[in-house]
């Protein structure tokens, strides 16, 4: 594969399941537990990277909405009639974290990224709180955008995490 | 023999339990276990993939088709089997 | 147009040209000058939004790379031979800021976003520093990702900002 | 009449100046000014769009084709004209 300049090395990848919502504090703690220090406070992302190599950094946050789309067939009756209090995320451990890690590695390599970190909540996350963070760093924007879309699509297929509504 | 299959998400809600048991013979394949789930747990139908192409998690890794499954308790060398479908993280 | 729930109101949009690199401080100052207060410290984005309406927040940062791709034909000779010290951004004022604002509004409306803010540097931005920040908030991830790609493509066509390499 | 056209980016670097002058007659259209730039400033060719479809900024807004341009100093009601091509922000 013809990788962009600056990505000859294997991408740096981090993936973790974190209990509760992804506050800035829990995110920082999780990154540091895995030996990562943020490159810059803005993106709060990767392990030490050669300065000047990253040209695009994208941070995606999934946030719990008050009106959750009903996707589970058995909940048909409750369709969008009530407001959510929270989502309860159930993970099949340790397959969920391993799956998140495998997906992270795969997407980072396929798109020639410099770094990718993915954090997902387990347990209760209230409306307005963050349940998923994906940070991607690459030489140019095209691969960062493509990697992000690719990752999120695959996450919903291959990583054993389920969400349950907690009604108000 | 009896094989225990872990279930999650919508399947667990529908079945009001986190695991179901299927009657299988010997060491079945993934395909055979999926077929047994279809036959013996019709309430899970909405969550079950077709036996020919569907997958299960066997010892926490995806497996399909002819992959053999060893029934029995984990402590006695049995496989951990889980139905992983309709995931919805993120 | 059939807008997603929660975006019946016009999207909140901010666009500004900022002197120098987009440090966190300059970003915060620029947001507050325009009367915006960050919703949460993570995304650092929009004006007060109904809690629970935003489901996806994406932050894109464009960062100056050490090896800049040569795109200007007259620079053909210097192609990737030298390391950059900085990029110098020239803007045609006030058309640049107005163009950034018009593009922001257009993209936010076309994709049914809840909020979009775009900040671009003017003047010198050193290697490793941020020259462009785009923050997008929407009900679901699909429109946020599409809006981001759309915005960045159009930015390079329609907003009168040029960059000049400053060699090391 | 003489019309001043602001230039930027690669065009300004190539011409070693931030504005060029073209000789036009009366109040020309955008198309005519682009044609005059092609004829009178061949060094800018790489940065010039085709007169039929290209645009200029007139008083800081994009304009094309038959749009009329008033030459002369801004203070005397003249239009501010700029060549905006090969932009490269971000």
Tab-separated table of N, CA, C and O in Angstrom, chain A residues 141, chain C residues 62-64 68-73 87-92 96 100 120-121 123 131-132 151-165, chain D residues 8-11 55 62 83-90:
chain	number	residue	atom	x	y	z
A	141	UNK	N	-6.749	15.667	5.238
A	141	UNK	CA	-8.120	15.548	5.732
A	141	UNK	C	-8.901	14.403	5.105
A	141	UNK	O	-9.759	13.806	5.733
C	62	UNK	N	-7.497	21.789	11.074
C	62	UNK	CA	-6.454	21.747	10.056
C	62	UNK	C	-5.175	22.280	10.686
C	62	UNK	O	-5.189	23.330	11.324
C	63	UNK	N	-4.105	21.516	10.538
C	63	UNK	CA	-2.849	21.813	11.238
C	63	UNK	C	-1.747	21.981	10.182
C	63	UNK	O	-1.715	21.237	9.195
C	64	UNK	N	-0.853	22.928	10.388
C	64	UNK	CA	0.216	23.164	9.409
C	64	UNK	C	1.255	22.044	9.506
C	64	UNK	O	1.777	21.759	10.579
C	68	UNK	N	4.630	20.690	3.323
C	68	UNK	CA	3.389	21.148	2.709
C	68	UNK	C	3.348	20.678	1.261
C	68	UNK	O	4.346	20.724	0.551
C	69	UNK	N	2.198	20.211	0.822
C	69	UNK	CA	2.051	19.867	-0.596
C	69	UNK	C	2.120	21.133	-1.426
C	69	UNK	O	1.490	22.127	-1.118
C	70	UNK	N	2.891	21.105	-2.475
C	70	UNK	CA	2.994	22.264	-3.361
C	70	UNK	C	1.817	22.244	-4.314
C	70	UNK	O	1.665	21.315	-5.091
C	71	UNK	N	1.005	23.282	-4.262
C	71	UNK	CA	-0.140	23.290	-5.175
C	71	UNK	C	-0.051	24.419	-6.185
C	71	UNK	O	-0.712	24.388	-7.202
C	72	UNK	N	0.761	25.424	-5.881
C	72	UNK	CA	0.860	26.558	-6.806
C	72	UNK	C	1.820	26.187	-7.936
C	72	UNK	O	2.956	25.815	-7.686
C	73	UNK	N	1.390	26.346	-9.174
C	73	UNK	CA	2.215	25.935	-10.319
C	73	UNK	C	3.583	26.606	-10.355
C	73	UNK	O	4.563	25.997	-10.727
C	87	UNK	N	3.126	28.684	7.601
C	87	UNK	CA	2.354	29.163	6.460
C	87	UNK	C	1.885	30.570	6.799
C	87	UNK	O	1.571	30.877	7.950
C	88	UNK	N	1.857	31.401	5.778
C	88	UNK	CA	1.360	32.760	5.941
C	88	UNK	C	0.024	32.820	5.186
C	88	UNK	O	-0.007	32.605	3.971
C	89	UNK	N	-1.052	33.072	5.906
C	89	UNK	CA	-2.367	33.115	5.263
C	89	UNK	C	-2.734	34.549	4.927
C	89	UNK	O	-2.712	35.423	5.785
C	90	UNK	N	-3.069	34.749	3.654
C	90	UNK	CA	-3.517	36.061	3.197
C	90	UNK	C	-5.019	35.985	2.943
C	90	UNK	O	-5.495	35.039	2.306
C	91	UNK	N	-5.741	36.958	3.436
C	91	UNK	CA	-7.197	36.969	3.226
C	91	UNK	C	-7.571	38.242	2.485
C	91	UNK	O	-6.926	39.271	2.655
C	92	UNK	N	-8.573	38.149	1.649
C	92	UNK	CA	-9.109	39.340	0.973
C	92	UNK	C	-10.255	39.823	1.840
C	92	UNK	O	-11.338	39.233	1.849
C	96	UNK	N	-13.400	37.657	2.670
C	96	UNK	CA	-13.070	36.336	3.203
C	96	UNK	C	-14.004	35.956	4.355
C	96	UNK	O	-14.580	34.864	4.377
C	100	UNK	N	-16.836	33.119	4.319
C	100	UNK	CA	-16.825	32.041	5.304
C	100	UNK	C	-18.200	31.939	5.973
C	100	UNK	O	-18.730	30.850	6.199
C	120	UNK	N	-10.954	30.638	10.824
C	120	UNK	CA	-9.776	30.484	9.963
C	120	UNK	C	-8.738	31.529	10.338
C	120	UNK	O	-9.081	32.664	10.649
C	121	UNK	N	-7.483	31.114	10.283
C	121	UNK	CA	-6.391	32.038	10.604
C	121	UNK	C	-6.123	33.018	9.485
C	121	UNK	O	-6.344	32.716	8.309
C	123	UNK	N	-2.616	35.497	8.541
C	123	UNK	CA	-1.240	35.752	8.983
C	123	UNK	C	-0.489	34.463	9.228
C	123	UNK	O	-0.826	33.415	8.672
C	131	UNK	N	-4.672	26.103	11.935
C	131	UNK	CA	-5.029	27.259	11.105
C	131	UNK	C	-6.522	27.294	10.767
C	131	UNK	O	-7.011	28.274	10.233
C	132	UNK	N	-7.219	26.200	11.061
C	132	UNK	CA	-8.632	26.116	10.682
C	132	UNK	C	-9.354	25.199	11.664
C	132	UNK	O	-8.872	24.107	11.971
C	151	UNK	N	-18.294	21.234	3.518
C	151	UNK	CA	-17.748	22.543	3.893
C	151	UNK	C	-16.297	22.677	3.460
C	151	UNK	O	-15.893	23.679	2.861
C	152	UNK	N	-15.497	21.673	3.759
C	152	UNK	CA	-14.054	21.783	3.496
C	152	UNK	C	-13.780	21.848	1.992
C	152	UNK	O	-12.929	22.605	1.537
C	153	UNK	N	-14.537	21.075	1.219
C	153	UNK	CA	-14.371	21.144	-0.235
C	153	UNK	C	-14.692	22.536	-0.763
C	153	UNK	O	-13.956	23.093	-1.578
C	154	UNK	N	-15.796	23.082	-0.302
C	154	UNK	CA	-16.244	24.389	-0.784
C	154	UNK	C	-15.331	25.512	-0.309
C	154	UNK	O	-15.131	26.494	-1.016
C	155	UNK	N	-14.801	25.371	0.910
C	155	UNK	CA	-13.899	26.388	1.455
C	155	UNK	C	-12.767	26.682	0.486
C	155	UNK	O	-12.414	27.834	0.240
C	156	UNK	N	-12.211	25.625	-0.094
C	156	UNK	CA	-11.052	25.781	-0.965
C	156	UNK	C	-11.425	26.355	-2.333
C	156	UNK	O	-10.557	26.664	-3.134
C	157	UNK	N	-12.712	26.439	-2.629
C	157	UNK	CA	-13.127	26.997	-3.907
C	157	UNK	C	-13.615	28.427	-3.784
C	157	UNK	O	-13.377	29.238	-4.668
C	158	UNK	N	-14.308	28.710	-2.702
C	158	UNK	CA	-15.113	29.924	-2.688
C	158	UNK	C	-14.713	30.985	-1.675
C	158	UNK	O	-15.277	32.074	-1.680
C	159	UNK	N	-13.802	30.669	-0.769
C	159	UNK	CA	-13.449	31.660	0.242
C	159	UNK	C	-12.051	32.196	-0.063
C	159	UNK	O	-11.095	31.427	-0.129
C	160	UNK	N	-11.935	33.519	-0.293
C	160	UNK	CA	-10.665	34.080	-0.761
C	160	UNK	C	-9.592	34.134	0.331
C	160	UNK	O	-9.360	35.165	0.949
C	161	UNK	N	-8.971	32.992	0.557
C	161	UNK	CA	-7.856	32.866	1.498
C	161	UNK	C	-6.746	32.136	0.758
C	161	UNK	O	-7.002	31.105	0.128
C	162	UNK	N	-5.544	32.667	0.834
C	162	UNK	CA	-4.396	32.033	0.167
C	162	UNK	C	-3.317	31.754	1.195
C	162	UNK	O	-3.211	32.446	2.207
C	163	UNK	N	-2.527	30.721	0.903
C	163	UNK	CA	-1.424	30.469	1.826
C	163	UNK	C	-0.090	30.546	1.104
C	163	UNK	O	0.040	30.120	-0.048
C	164	UNK	N	0.896	31.083	1.814
C	164	UNK	CA	2.251	31.190	1.283
C	164	UNK	C	3.196	30.428	2.200
C	164	UNK	O	3.133	30.599	3.417
C	165	UNK	N	4.062	29.621	1.632
C	165	UNK	CA	5.010	28.904	2.481
C	165	UNK	C	6.094	29.847	3.009
C	165	UNK	O	6.529	30.760	2.302
D	8	UNK	N	-4.013	37.929	-6.032
D	8	UNK	CA	-3.605	37.316	-4.770
D	8	UNK	C	-2.890	35.994	-5.012
D	8	UNK	O	-2.865	35.490	-6.140
D	9	UNK	N	-2.379	35.433	-3.943
D	9	UNK	CA	-1.862	34.065	-3.964
D	9	UNK	C	-0.799	33.859	-5.023
D	9	UNK	O	0.092	34.699	-5.220
D	10	UNK	N	-0.917	32.739	-5.733
D	10	UNK	CA	0.056	32.378	-6.763
D	10	UNK	C	0.157	33.416	-7.864
D	10	UNK	O	1.247	33.685	-8.386
D	11	UNK	N	-0.975	34.034	-8.203
D	11	UNK	CA	-0.970	35.050	-9.248
D	11	UNK	C	-0.117	36.247	-8.817
D	11	UNK	O	0.689	36.770	-9.587
D	55	UNK	N	-15.057	33.844	-13.226
D	55	UNK	CA	-15.645	34.869	-12.361
D	55	UNK	C	-14.562	35.825	-11.873
D	55	UNK	O	-13.375	35.505	-11.840
D	62	UNK	N	-18.714	37.619	-5.869
D	62	UNK	CA	-18.442	36.967	-7.147
D	62	UNK	C	-19.413	37.443	-8.216
D	62	UNK	O	-20.599	37.650	-7.954
D	83	UNK	N	-9.196	39.387	-8.894
D	83	UNK	CA	-9.110	38.059	-9.502
D	83	UNK	C	-8.982	37.045	-8.367
D	83	UNK	O	-8.008	37.064	-7.616
D	84	UNK	N	-9.988	36.168	-8.239
D	84	UNK	CA	-9.976	35.216	-7.121
D	84	UNK	C	-10.011	33.814	-7.684
D	84	UNK	O	-11.046	33.311	-8.096
D	85	UNK	N	-8.847	33.224	-7.704
D	85	UNK	CA	-8.751	31.913	-8.314
D	85	UNK	C	-7.664	31.162	-7.594
D	85	UNK	O	-6.850	31.753	-6.888
D	86	UNK	N	-7.672	29.866	-7.692
D	86	UNK	CA	-6.687	29.039	-6.992
D	86	UNK	C	-6.606	29.379	-5.517
D	86	UNK	O	-5.533	29.507	-4.962
D	87	UNK	N	-7.763	29.533	-4.870
D	87	UNK	CA	-7.711	29.794	-3.433
D	87	UNK	C	-7.240	28.529	-2.743
D	87	UNK	O	-7.286	27.432	-3.308
D	88	UNK	N	-6.754	28.647	-1.522
D	88	UNK	CA	-6.191	27.453	-0.885
D	88	UNK	C	-6.210	27.519	0.621
D	88	UNK	O	-5.255	27.138	1.277
D	89	UNK	N	-7.300	28.003	1.190
D	89	UNK	CA	-7.377	28.073	2.651
D	89	UNK	C	-7.498	26.695	3.271
D	89	UNK	O	-7.496	25.686	2.576
D	90	UNK	N	-7.605	26.675	4.591
D	90	UNK	CA	-7.830	25.412	5.308
D	90	UNK	C	-6.552	24.703	5.659
D	90	UNK	O	-5.483	25.215	5.459
